[in-house]
Amino acid sequence: MATTPGSSSNQPPSRRIAEELRAAIESGRFAAGEKLPSERALAQQYGAARNTAREAIRILSEEGLVTARHGSGVFVREPQRLFRFGSDRYSRSNRETGLTPFRLEARRQGKEARIDVVGITRERPPRDIAERLGVSADEESVLHRENHYFADDEPVQIVSTYLRWAEAEGTPLTQPRTGKDGIYGRLEELGHVMTRVRDEITARMPTPAEAEVLGLLSGVPVIEVLHTSLDQESEPFEVSRYVHRADLTGLLYELSVE
Amino acid sequence: MATTPGSSSNQPPSRRIAEELRAAIESGRFAAGEKLPSERALAQQYGAARNTAREAIRILSEEGLVTARHGSGVFVREPQRLFRFGSDRYSRSNRETGLTPFRLEARRQGKEARIDVVGITRERPPRDIAERLGVSADEESVLHRENHYFADDEPVQIVSTYLRWAEAEGTPLTQPRTGKDGIYGRLEELGHVMTRVRDEITARMPTPAEAEVLGLLSGVPVIEVLHTSLDQESEPFEVSRYVHRADLTGLLYELSVE
DNA sequence: AAGTGGTCTAGACCACAAG
DNA sequence: TTGTGGTCTAGACCACTTA
């Protein structure tokens, strides 16, 4: 019989400690929210140096299983309620509730939504945006609106919306308050009726800047959605980059199959 | 003027080193694939202990920026070509090419697809699966097929498909080779025409088991898709859990807006 | 054989939290 | 004030890669 390489024997002490703690967490011996033994206690318990116990904790923290709070201890991470964004979030009927999808979802969870406008500037677009919006990446061809979304003051997502500068210039689109039905209302007045959308989805670890804005603990990735709105002539007229906290976000797509 | 807390001053040495290396990588002074100075060299260069330089490397590795290769060095990670899975992957026209979406995409990249059937068993379904498939979570109510997908022998995704045992029993669905048009072909013979699908998308760090199967380096999350197929009577007849390597996967959804 | 990362030790001091 | 995690030091030995 072959020895299982992933099993507890023959592993460095730090991994063995991590493995035992993981098993204890998954079996519920340490419940969600509960405090683990301190690094010093673990070290003594296993007859290892503190750094070795600490390395075990680091492994679990990278997996998103536990989270360390400076000064108080290491705790089993609690599963969070997801913000669910359905593919109907782009529909007109949804827009006509007068609430954005984010506000709707926050209300559903009994939380208070807040949206901070952190910047409205004319810019040279990033390459991926320029391609999808059909503008030059070498000129200041876009209006960039950046918003941060909060639920009960907890940051949830970062949204960067890009519009053609030539269209947005001089309109309420350059203002913090865009009026009834938001930017899509204004864009419709400019002749763009949203008829199709494309969402391109990836996931990755956050940049340090994103981690700070979103208050991300280690072991929490982000979901990045590159969203393109197409009008009645299949022309792209708006591109947005959504950066979602993965521990708080579920995306839902419902499709008819041909 | 307030001091910027995130800036280079007033930070612990390990973070300062990480920050300088990050800047060097992002500016291109260290190109993709290039080797960074060794931990010992960095330590000497910054007048720190080796562990301090090592901690800096760990920070960058957790961000997915660099990857350490035992015995050879630390390298700037190279951006990978994404496997793109469009929402048309469920369409009949696509199925009738005789190639699965994965094989199609692999071919598009000039890679050889391989699909390993790692298990076909009767099981008690996980809670989330049971809910969606409309079966009991307390009995062995499902057939579970688990496949691993490779491109040029590199693991790309893990797929667990769940079908009602009552329907699958005694059919080719319990066999490794399911015949023409795969499981959907057989399910159609059982009276289930796929008319709608729901994809629920989240991202998270991999479990140790997933990390091993997928060969994941640190700092690479997974995208989890919980897929439900609905038939002409809006009854769910198949549920699958896709676990994708996030560094190799882009999902694409195209929708009409009513 | 030489150089690299992986792991460990046994201390130390600091920053933060809570009683 | 006490206990916690955060960071650092200056070593050491091992495992792996490359020449």
Coordinates of C-alpha atoms (C1' of nucleotides) in Angstrom, one line a residue:
Chain A
M1 CA 0.0 0.0 0.0
A2 CA 1.4 3.4 -0.9
T3 CA 1.6 6.1 1.7
T4 CA -0.8 9.0 1.0
P5 CA 1.5 12.0 0.4
G6 CA -1.1 14.5 1.7
S7 CA -1.6 12.8 5.0
S8 CA -0.4 13.9 8.4
S9 CA 2.7 11.9 8.6
N10 CA 6.0 13.0 7.0
Q11 CA 5.0 16.6 6.9
P12 CA 6.8 19.6 8.3
P13 CA 5.4 20.5 11.8
S14 CA 3.8 23.8 10.6
R15 CA 1.7 21.9 8.1
R16 CA 0.8 19.2 10.5
I17 CA -0.4 21.8 13.0
A18 CA -2.4 23.5 10.2
E19 CA -3.9 20.2 9.2
E20 CA -5.0 19.3 12.7
L21 CA -6.5 22.8 13.2
R22 CA -8.2 22.6 9.8
A23 CA -9.8 19.2 10.7
A24 CA -10.9 20.6 14.0
I25 CA -12.5 23.6 12.3
E26 CA -14.2 21.6 9.6
S27 CA -15.5 19.1 12.1
G28 CA -17.0 21.9 14.1
R29 CA -14.8 21.4 17.2
F30 CA -13.9 25.0 16.7
A31 CA -17.1 26.8 15.8
A32 CA -17.4 29.8 13.5
G33 CA -16.4 32.9 15.3
E34 CA -14.6 30.9 18.0
K35 CA -11.1 31.8 19.1
L36 CA -8.2 29.4 18.5
P37 CA -5.5 28.8 21.0
S38 CA -2.9 31.6 21.0
E39 CA 0.3 31.1 18.9
R40 CA 2.3 30.7 22.1
A41 CA -0.1 28.1 23.4
L42 CA 0.0 26.2 20.2
A43 CA 3.8 26.3 20.1
Q44 CA 4.0 24.8 23.6
Q45 CA 1.3 22.3 22.9
Y46 CA 3.2 20.9 19.9
G47 CA 6.6 21.4 21.4
A48 CA 7.6 23.8 18.6
A49 CA 8.8 27.4 18.3
R50 CA 6.3 30.1 18.2
N51 CA 7.1 30.9 14.6
T52 CA 6.2 27.4 13.6
A53 CA 2.8 27.7 15.2
R54 CA 2.5 31.1 13.6
E55 CA 3.3 29.5 10.1
A56 CA 0.4 27.1 10.7
I57 CA -2.0 30.0 11.4
R58 CA -0.7 31.8 8.3
I59 CA -1.5 28.8 6.1
L60 CA -5.1 28.7 7.4
S61 CA -5.5 32.4 7.0
E62 CA -4.3 32.2 3.4
E63 CA -7.0 29.6 2.8
G64 CA -9.6 32.0 4.2
L65 CA -10.4 29.7 7.1
V66 CA -9.3 31.9 10.0
T67 CA -8.6 35.5 10.5
A68 CA -6.2 37.1 13.0
R69 CA -7.1 40.1 15.0
H70 CA -4.1 42.0 16.3
G71 CA -4.2 42.1 20.1
S72 CA -7.1 39.8 20.6
G73 CA -6.5 36.4 18.9
V74 CA -7.1 34.2 15.9
F75 CA -10.8 33.4 15.1
V76 CA -12.6 31.0 12.8
R77 CA -14.0 33.0 10.0
E78 CA -17.8 33.2 9.8
P79 CA -19.6 32.5 6.5
Q80 CA -21.1 35.7 5.2
R81 CA -24.4 36.4 3.7
L82 CA -23.9 36.9 0.0
F83 CA -25.0 39.9 -2.0
R84 CA -26.6 38.2 -5.0
F85 CA -26.7 40.1 -8.3
G86 CA -29.0 38.5 -10.8
S87 CA -28.7 38.9 -14.6
D88 CA -32.0 40.8 -14.4
R89 CA -30.1 43.6 -12.7
Y90 CA -29.8 45.2 -16.1
S91 CA -33.5 45.0 -17.0
R92 CA -35.6 48.0 -17.4
S93 CA -38.3 46.8 -15.1
N94 CA -35.7 46.6 -12.4
R95 CA -34.4 50.1 -13.2
E96 CA -37.9 51.4 -12.9
T97 CA -38.2 50.5 -9.3
G98 CA -36.2 53.7 -8.8
L99 CA -33.6 51.6 -6.9
T100 CA -30.3 50.5 -8.2
P101 CA -29.7 46.7 -8.0
F102 CA -27.3 47.4 -5.2
R103 CA -29.8 49.3 -3.2
L104 CA -32.4 46.6 -3.8
E105 CA -30.1 43.9 -2.6
A106 CA -29.0 45.9 0.5
R107 CA -32.6 46.5 1.4
R108 CA -33.3 42.8 1.0
Q109 CA -30.6 42.2 3.6
G110 CA -31.9 44.9 5.9
K111 CA -28.8 47.0 5.4
E112 CA -28.3 50.6 4.5
A113 CA -26.7 51.2 1.2
R114 CA -24.3 54.1 0.6
I115 CA -22.6 55.0 -2.6
D116 CA -19.6 57.3 -2.6
V117 CA -18.7 59.1 -5.8
V118 CA -14.9 59.1 -5.5
G119 CA -14.0 60.6 -8.8
I120 CA -15.4 61.9 -12.1
T121 CA -12.6 62.7 -14.5
R122 CA -11.7 62.9 -18.1
E123 CA -9.0 60.3 -18.8
R124 CA -7.1 58.1 -21.2
P125 CA -8.8 54.7 -20.9
P126 CA -7.0 51.5 -20.0
R127 CA -6.5 49.2 -23.0
D128 CA -9.2 46.7 -22.2
I129 CA -11.7 49.4 -21.7
A130 CA -10.8 51.3 -24.9
E131 CA -11.1 48.1 -27.0
R132 CA -14.6 47.4 -25.7
L133 CA -15.9 50.9 -25.9
G134 CA -14.4 51.5 -29.3
V135 CA -12.3 54.5 -28.5
S136 CA -8.7 55.5 -28.7
A137 CA -6.4 54.4 -25.8
D138 CA -4.0 57.2 -26.7
E139 CA -6.2 60.2 -26.0
E140 CA -8.3 61.4 -23.1
S141 CA -11.3 59.9 -24.9
V142 CA -13.4 58.8 -21.9
L143 CA -15.2 60.1 -18.9
H144 CA -14.4 57.9 -15.9
R145 CA -16.8 57.7 -12.9
E146 CA -15.5 55.8 -9.9
N147 CA -17.9 54.8 -7.2
H148 CA -17.5 52.9 -3.9
Y149 CA -20.4 50.9 -2.6
F150 CA -21.1 50.2 1.1
A151 CA -23.6 48.3 3.0
D152 CA -23.9 49.5 6.6
D153 CA -20.6 51.3 6.1
E154 CA -18.9 48.0 5.1
P155 CA -17.3 48.3 1.7
V156 CA -18.6 45.8 -0.9
Q157 CA -17.6 46.8 -4.4
I158 CA -15.7 49.3 -6.5
V159 CA -17.2 50.3 -9.8
S160 CA -15.5 52.2 -12.5
T161 CA -17.7 53.3 -15.3
Y162 CA -16.4 54.6 -18.7
L163 CA -18.3 56.6 -21.2
R164 CA -17.3 58.3 -24.4
W165 CA -16.1 61.8 -23.5
A166 CA -17.5 63.2 -26.8
E167 CA -21.0 62.2 -25.6
A168 CA -20.8 62.9 -21.9
E169 CA -19.2 66.3 -22.2
G170 CA -21.5 69.0 -20.9
T171 CA -24.2 66.6 -19.8
P172 CA -25.3 65.6 -16.3
L173 CA -23.2 62.5 -16.8
T174 CA -20.2 64.6 -15.7
Q175 CA -22.0 65.5 -12.5
P176 CA -22.2 63.5 -9.2
R177 CA -26.0 63.4 -9.5
T178 CA -27.1 62.2 -12.9
G179 CA -30.8 62.6 -12.4
K180 CA -33.8 60.2 -12.9
D181 CA -32.8 56.6 -13.7
G182 CA -29.1 57.5 -13.3
I183 CA -26.6 57.3 -16.1
Y184 CA -28.8 54.9 -18.1
G185 CA -31.5 57.4 -18.1
R186 CA -29.2 60.1 -19.6
L187 CA -27.7 57.7 -22.1
E188 CA -31.2 56.8 -23.3
E189 CA -31.8 60.5 -24.0
L190 CA -28.6 60.4 -26.0
G191 CA -30.2 57.7 -28.1
H192 CA -28.7 54.6 -26.5
V193 CA -31.3 52.0 -25.6
M194 CA -29.7 49.1 -23.8
T195 CA -30.5 45.9 -25.7
R196 CA -27.7 43.6 -24.9
V197 CA -25.0 43.3 -22.3
R198 CA -21.7 41.3 -22.2
D199 CA -20.2 40.4 -18.8
E200 CA -16.7 39.1 -18.8
I201 CA -15.8 37.5 -15.4
T202 CA -12.5 36.7 -13.8
A203 CA -11.2 36.4 -10.3
R204 CA -7.9 37.2 -8.8
M205 CA -6.2 38.4 -5.6
P206 CA -6.8 42.1 -4.8
T207 CA -4.1 44.8 -5.4
P208 CA -3.0 46.4 -2.2
A209 CA -5.1 49.5 -3.1
E210 CA -8.2 47.4 -3.6
A211 CA -7.5 45.4 -0.4
E212 CA -7.4 48.7 1.5
V213 CA -10.6 50.2 0.0
L214 CA -12.5 47.0 0.4
G215 CA -11.1 46.2 3.8
L216 CA -10.1 42.7 2.7
L217 CA -8.7 40.2 5.0
S218 CA -6.0 37.9 3.7
G219 CA -7.4 34.9 1.8
V220 CA -10.2 36.8 0.2
P221 CA -10.1 37.2 -3.6
V222 CA -12.0 39.7 -5.8
I223 CA -14.3 39.0 -8.7
E224 CA -13.8 41.3 -11.6
V225 CA -16.6 41.9 -14.1
L226 CA -16.0 43.8 -17.2
H227 CA -19.4 44.9 -18.3
T228 CA -20.3 46.2 -21.8
S229 CA -23.7 47.7 -22.6
L230 CA -24.7 47.5 -26.3
D231 CA -27.5 49.7 -27.8
Q232 CA -30.1 49.0 -30.4
E233 CA -27.5 49.1 -33.1
S234 CA -25.2 46.7 -31.3
E235 CA -22.9 49.6 -30.5
P236 CA -21.1 49.6 -27.2
F237 CA -21.9 52.8 -25.3
E238 CA -20.9 52.1 -21.7
V239 CA -18.2 49.9 -20.2
S240 CA -17.8 49.3 -16.4
R241 CA -15.3 47.4 -14.3
Y242 CA -16.8 45.9 -11.2
V243 CA -14.5 44.8 -8.5
H244 CA -16.5 42.7 -6.0
R245 CA -15.4 41.3 -2.6
A246 CA -15.6 37.6 -3.3
D247 CA -16.6 36.8 0.3
L248 CA -19.7 38.9 -0.1
T249 CA -20.7 38.4 -3.7
G250 CA -22.6 35.9 -5.7
L251 CA -23.4 36.5 -9.3
L252 CA -26.4 34.8 -10.9
Y253 CA -27.0 34.4 -14.6
E254 CA -30.2 33.0 -16.0
L255 CA -30.2 32.2 -19.7
S256 CA -32.6 30.7 -22.2
V257 CA -30.9 28.1 -24.3
E258 CA -31.6 28.9 -27.9
Chain B
M1 CA -0.3 68.0 4.7
A2 CA -1.1 64.6 6.0
T3 CA 1.3 61.7 5.5
T4 CA 0.0 59.0 3.3
P5 CA -0.3 55.9 5.4
G6 CA 0.3 53.5 2.6
S7 CA 3.5 55.1 1.4
S8 CA 7.0 53.8 1.8
S9 CA 8.0 55.6 5.0
N10 CA 7.0 54.4 8.4
Q11 CA 6.4 50.8 7.3
P12 CA 8.1 47.7 8.5
P13 CA 11.1 46.7 6.4
S14 CA 9.4 43.6 5.0
R15 CA 6.6 45.7 3.6
R16 CA 9.0 48.3 2.3
I17 CA 11.0 45.7 0.4
A18 CA 7.8 44.2 -1.0
E19 CA 6.6 47.6 -2.1
E20 CA 9.8 48.4 -3.9
L21 CA 9.9 45.1 -5.6
R22 CA 6.2 45.5 -6.6
A23 CA 7.0 48.9 -8.1
A24 CA 9.9 47.4 -10.0
I25 CA 7.7 44.7 -11.3
E26 CA 4.9 46.9 -12.3
S27 CA 7.2 49.4 -14.0
G28 CA 8.7 46.5 -16.0
R29 CA 12.2 46.8 -14.4
F30 CA 11.6 43.1 -13.6
A31 CA 9.9 41.6 -16.7
A32 CA 7.5 38.8 -16.7
G33 CA 9.3 35.5 -16.2
E34 CA 12.4 37.2 -14.9
K35 CA 14.2 36.1 -11.8
L36 CA 14.3 38.3 -8.7
P37 CA 17.4 38.6 -6.5
S38 CA 17.7 35.7 -4.1
E39 CA 16.4 36.0 -0.6
R40 CA 19.9 36.1 0.7
A41 CA 20.9 38.8 -1.8
L42 CA 17.8 40.9 -0.9
A43 CA 18.5 40.6 2.8
Q44 CA 22.1 41.8 2.3
Q45 CA 21.0 44.6 0.0
Y46 CA 18.5 46.0 2.5
G47 CA 20.6 45.2 5.6
A48 CA 18.0 42.9 7.0
A49 CA 17.7 39.3 8.1
R50 CA 16.9 36.7 5.5
N51 CA 13.5 36.1 7.0
T52 CA 12.6 39.7 6.5
A53 CA 13.4 39.5 2.8
R54 CA 11.6 36.2 2.7
E55 CA 8.5 37.9 4.2
A56 CA 8.5 40.5 1.5
I57 CA 8.6 37.7 -1.1
R58 CA 5.7 36.0 0.6
I59 CA 3.6 39.2 0.4
L60 CA 4.1 39.4 -3.3
S61 CA 3.4 35.7 -3.8
E62 CA 0.2 36.0 -1.9
E63 CA -0.8 38.8 -4.3
G64 CA -0.2 36.5 -7.2
L65 CA 2.7 38.7 -8.5
V66 CA 5.6 36.3 -8.1
T67 CA 6.1 32.6 -7.7
A68 CA 8.9 30.8 -5.9
R69 CA 10.5 27.7 -7.4
H70 CA 12.2 25.6 -4.9
G71 CA 15.9 25.3 -5.8
S72 CA 15.9 27.8 -8.6
G73 CA 14.5 31.2 -7.5
V74 CA 11.7 33.6 -7.3
F75 CA 10.2 34.6 -10.7
V76 CA 7.7 37.3 -11.9
R77 CA 4.6 35.5 -12.8
E78 CA 3.6 35.5 -16.4
P79 CA 0.1 36.5 -17.5
Q80 CA -1.7 33.4 -18.8
R81 CA -3.9 33.0 -21.8
L82 CA -7.4 32.6 -20.5
F83 CA -9.8 29.8 -21.4
R84 CA -12.9 31.7 -22.3
F85 CA -16.3 30.0 -21.7
G86 CA -19.1 31.9 -23.4
S87 CA -22.8 31.6 -22.4
D88 CA -23.3 29.9 -25.7
R89 CA -21.5 26.9 -24.3
Y90 CA -24.9 25.4 -23.4
S91 CA -26.5 25.9 -26.8
R92 CA -27.5 23.0 -29.0
S93 CA -25.7 24.3 -32.0
N94 CA -22.5 24.2 -30.0
R95 CA -23.2 20.7 -28.8
E96 CA -23.7 19.6 -32.3
T97 CA -20.2 20.3 -33.3
G98 CA -19.5 17.0 -31.5
L99 CA -16.9 18.8 -29.4
T100 CA -17.5 19.8 -25.8
P101 CA -17.0 23.5 -25.0
F102 CA -13.7 22.6 -23.3
R103 CA -12.4 20.7 -26.3
L104 CA -13.4 23.6 -28.6
E105 CA -11.6 26.1 -26.4
A106 CA -8.5 23.9 -26.1
R107 CA -8.3 23.5 -29.8
R108 CA -8.7 27.3 -30.3
Q109 CA -5.5 27.6 -28.2
G110 CA -3.7 24.8 -30.0
K111 CA -3.7 22.6 -26.9
E112 CA -4.7 19.0 -26.5
A113 CA -7.7 18.4 -24.2
R114 CA -7.9 15.5 -21.9
I115 CA -10.8 14.6 -19.6
D116 CA -10.3 12.2 -16.8
V117 CA -13.3 10.5 -15.3
V118 CA -12.2 10.2 -11.7
G119 CA -15.4 8.8 -10.3
I120 CA -19.0 7.7 -11.0
T121 CA -20.7 6.9 -7.8
R122 CA -24.1 6.9 -6.1
E123 CA -24.1 9.4 -3.2
R124 CA -25.9 11.5 -0.8
P125 CA -25.7 14.9 -2.4
P126 CA -24.3 18.0 -0.6
R127 CA -27.0 20.4 0.6
D128 CA -26.6 23.0 -2.0
I129 CA -26.9 20.4 -4.8
A130 CA -29.9 18.7 -3.2
E131 CA -31.8 22.0 -3.0
R132 CA -31.2 22.8 -6.6
L133 CA -31.8 19.4 -8.0
G134 CA -34.9 18.9 -5.9
V135 CA -33.9 15.7 -4.2
S136 CA -33.4 14.6 -0.7
A137 CA -30.1 15.4 1.0
D138 CA -30.5 12.5 3.4
E139 CA -30.5 9.6 1.0
E140 CA -28.3 8.4 -1.7
S141 CA -30.4 10.2 -4.2
V142 CA -27.9 11.2 -6.8
L143 CA -25.4 9.9 -9.3
H144 CA -22.2 11.9 -9.0
R145 CA -19.8 12.1 -11.9
E146 CA -16.5 13.8 -11.2
N147 CA -14.2 14.8 -14.1
H148 CA -10.9 16.5 -14.2
Y149 CA -10.1 18.6 -17.3
F150 CA -6.6 19.1 -18.7
A151 CA -5.0 21.1 -21.5
D152 CA -1.7 19.8 -22.6
D153 CA -1.6 17.8 -19.3
E154 CA -2.1 21.0 -17.3
P155 CA -5.1 20.8 -15.0
V156 CA -7.7 23.5 -15.7
Q157 CA -11.0 22.6 -14.0
I158 CA -12.8 20.1 -11.8
V159 CA -16.4 19.3 -12.7
S160 CA -18.8 17.5 -10.5
T161 CA -22.1 16.6 -12.2
Y162 CA -25.1 15.4 -10.2
L163 CA -28.1 13.6 -11.7
R164 CA -31.1 12.0 -10.1
W165 CA -30.2 8.4 -9.3
A166 CA -33.8 7.3 -10.0
E167 CA -33.3 8.5 -13.6
A168 CA -29.7 7.6 -14.2
E169 CA -29.8 4.0 -12.8
G170 CA -29.3 1.4 -15.4
T171 CA -28.6 3.9 -18.2
P172 CA -25.3 4.8 -20.0
L173 CA -25.2 7.8 -17.6
T174 CA -23.6 5.5 -15.1
Q175 CA -20.9 4.6 -17.5
P176 CA -17.6 6.4 -18.3
R177 CA -18.6 6.7 -21.9
T178 CA -22.1 8.1 -22.2
G179 CA -22.4 8.0 -26.0
K180 CA -23.4 10.5 -28.7
D181 CA -23.8 14.1 -27.4
G182 CA -22.7 13.0 -23.9
I183 CA -24.9 13.2 -20.9
Y184 CA -27.2 15.8 -22.4
G185 CA -27.9 13.4 -25.3
R186 CA -29.0 10.8 -22.8
L187 CA -31.0 13.2 -20.7
E188 CA -32.8 14.3 -23.8
E189 CA -33.8 10.7 -24.4
L190 CA -35.2 10.7 -20.9
G191 CA -37.4 13.6 -21.8
H192 CA -35.4 16.5 -20.6
V193 CA -34.8 19.2 -23.2
M194 CA -32.5 21.9 -21.9
T195 CA -34.4 25.2 -22.1
R196 CA -32.9 27.4 -19.4
V197 CA -29.8 27.4 -17.3
R198 CA -28.9 29.2 -14.1
D199 CA -25.3 29.8 -13.2
E200 CA -24.4 30.9 -9.7
I201 CA -20.9 32.3 -9.5
T202 CA -18.6 32.8 -6.6
A203 CA -14.8 32.9 -6.0
R204 CA -12.7 31.8 -3.1
M205 CA -9.3 30.4 -2.2
P206 CA -8.9 26.7 -3.1
T207 CA -9.1 23.9 -0.5
P208 CA -5.8 22.0 -0.2
A209 CA -7.3 19.1 -2.2
E210 CA -8.3 21.5 -5.0
A211 CA -4.9 23.2 -4.9
E212 CA -3.2 19.8 -5.4
V213 CA -5.5 18.6 -8.2
L214 CA -5.3 21.9 -10.0
G215 CA -1.6 22.5 -9.3
L216 CA -2.4 25.9 -8.0
L217 CA 0.4 28.3 -6.9
S218 CA -0.2 30.5 -3.9
G219 CA -2.2 33.6 -4.7
V220 CA -4.4 31.9 -7.2
P221 CA -8.1 31.7 -6.3
V222 CA -10.8 29.5 -7.9
I223 CA -14.0 30.4 -9.5
E224 CA -16.9 28.2 -8.5
V225 CA -19.9 27.9 -10.7
L226 CA -23.0 26.1 -9.6
H227 CA -24.8 25.3 -12.8
T228 CA -28.5 24.2 -13.0
S229 CA -30.1 22.9 -16.2
L230 CA -33.9 23.3 -16.5
D231 CA -36.1 21.4 -18.9
Q232 CA -39.1 22.4 -21.0
E233 CA -41.2 22.2 -17.8
S234 CA -38.8 24.4 -15.8
E235 CA -37.8 21.3 -13.9
P236 CA -34.1 21.1 -12.8
F237 CA -32.7 17.8 -14.2
E238 CA -28.9 18.3 -13.8
V239 CA -26.7 20.3 -11.4
S240 CA -23.0 20.7 -11.8
R241 CA -20.3 22.3 -9.7
Y242 CA -17.4 23.7 -11.8
V243 CA -14.2 24.7 -10.0
H244 CA -12.0 26.7 -12.4
R245 CA -8.5 27.9 -11.9
A246 CA -9.0 31.6 -11.8
D247 CA -5.6 32.3 -13.5
L248 CA -6.7 30.4 -16.6
T249 CA -10.4 31.1 -16.8
G250 CA -12.7 33.9 -18.1
L251 CA -16.4 33.4 -18.2
L252 CA -18.4 35.3 -20.7
Y253 CA -22.2 36.0 -20.5
E254 CA -24.1 37.6 -23.2
L255 CA -27.6 38.6 -22.5
S256 CA -30.5 40.3 -24.2
V257 CA -32.1 43.0 -22.0
E258 CA -35.8 42.5 -22.4
Chain C
dA1 C1' 29.3 21.3 -5.7
dA2 C1' 27.1 25.5 -5.3
dG3 C1' 23.1 28.2 -5.0
dT4 C1' 18.3 28.4 -4.2
dG5 C1' 14.0 28.3 -1.6
dG6 C1' 11.6 25.7 2.7
dT7 C1' 11.5 25.2 7.4
dC8 C1' 12.8 25.7 12.1
dT9 C1' 14.8 27.7 16.6
dA10 C1' 14.9 30.8 20.6
dG11 C1' 15.0 34.5 21.6
dA12 C1' 13.5 40.0 21.3
dC13 C1' 10.7 44.3 21.1
dC14 C1' 6.5 46.6 19.4
dA15 C1' 1.4 47.6 18.7
dC16 C1' -3.0 46.7 19.9
dA17 C1' -7.1 45.0 22.8
dA18 C1' -9.4 44.2 27.0
dG19 C1' -10.0 44.0 31.7
Chain D
dT1 C1' -1.3 45.4 33.2
dT2 C1' -1.6 41.3 30.8
dG3 C1' -2.1 38.7 26.8
dT4 C1' -2.5 38.8 22.0
dG5 C1' -0.7 39.1 17.2
dG6 C1' 3.1 41.6 14.1
dT7 C1' 7.8 41.9 13.1
dC8 C1' 12.6 41.1 13.4
dT9 C1' 17.3 38.7 14.2
dA10 C1' 21.0 35.4 13.3
dG11 C1' 21.8 31.6 13.0
dA12 C1' 20.9 26.3 11.3
dC13 C1' 19.7 22.2 8.4
dC14 C1' 17.1 20.2 4.6
dA15 C1' 15.4 19.6 -0.3
dC16 C1' 15.6 20.8 -4.8
dT17 C1' 17.7 22.6 -9.2
dT18 C1' 21.4 23.4 -12.1
dA19 C1' 25.8 23.1 -13.8

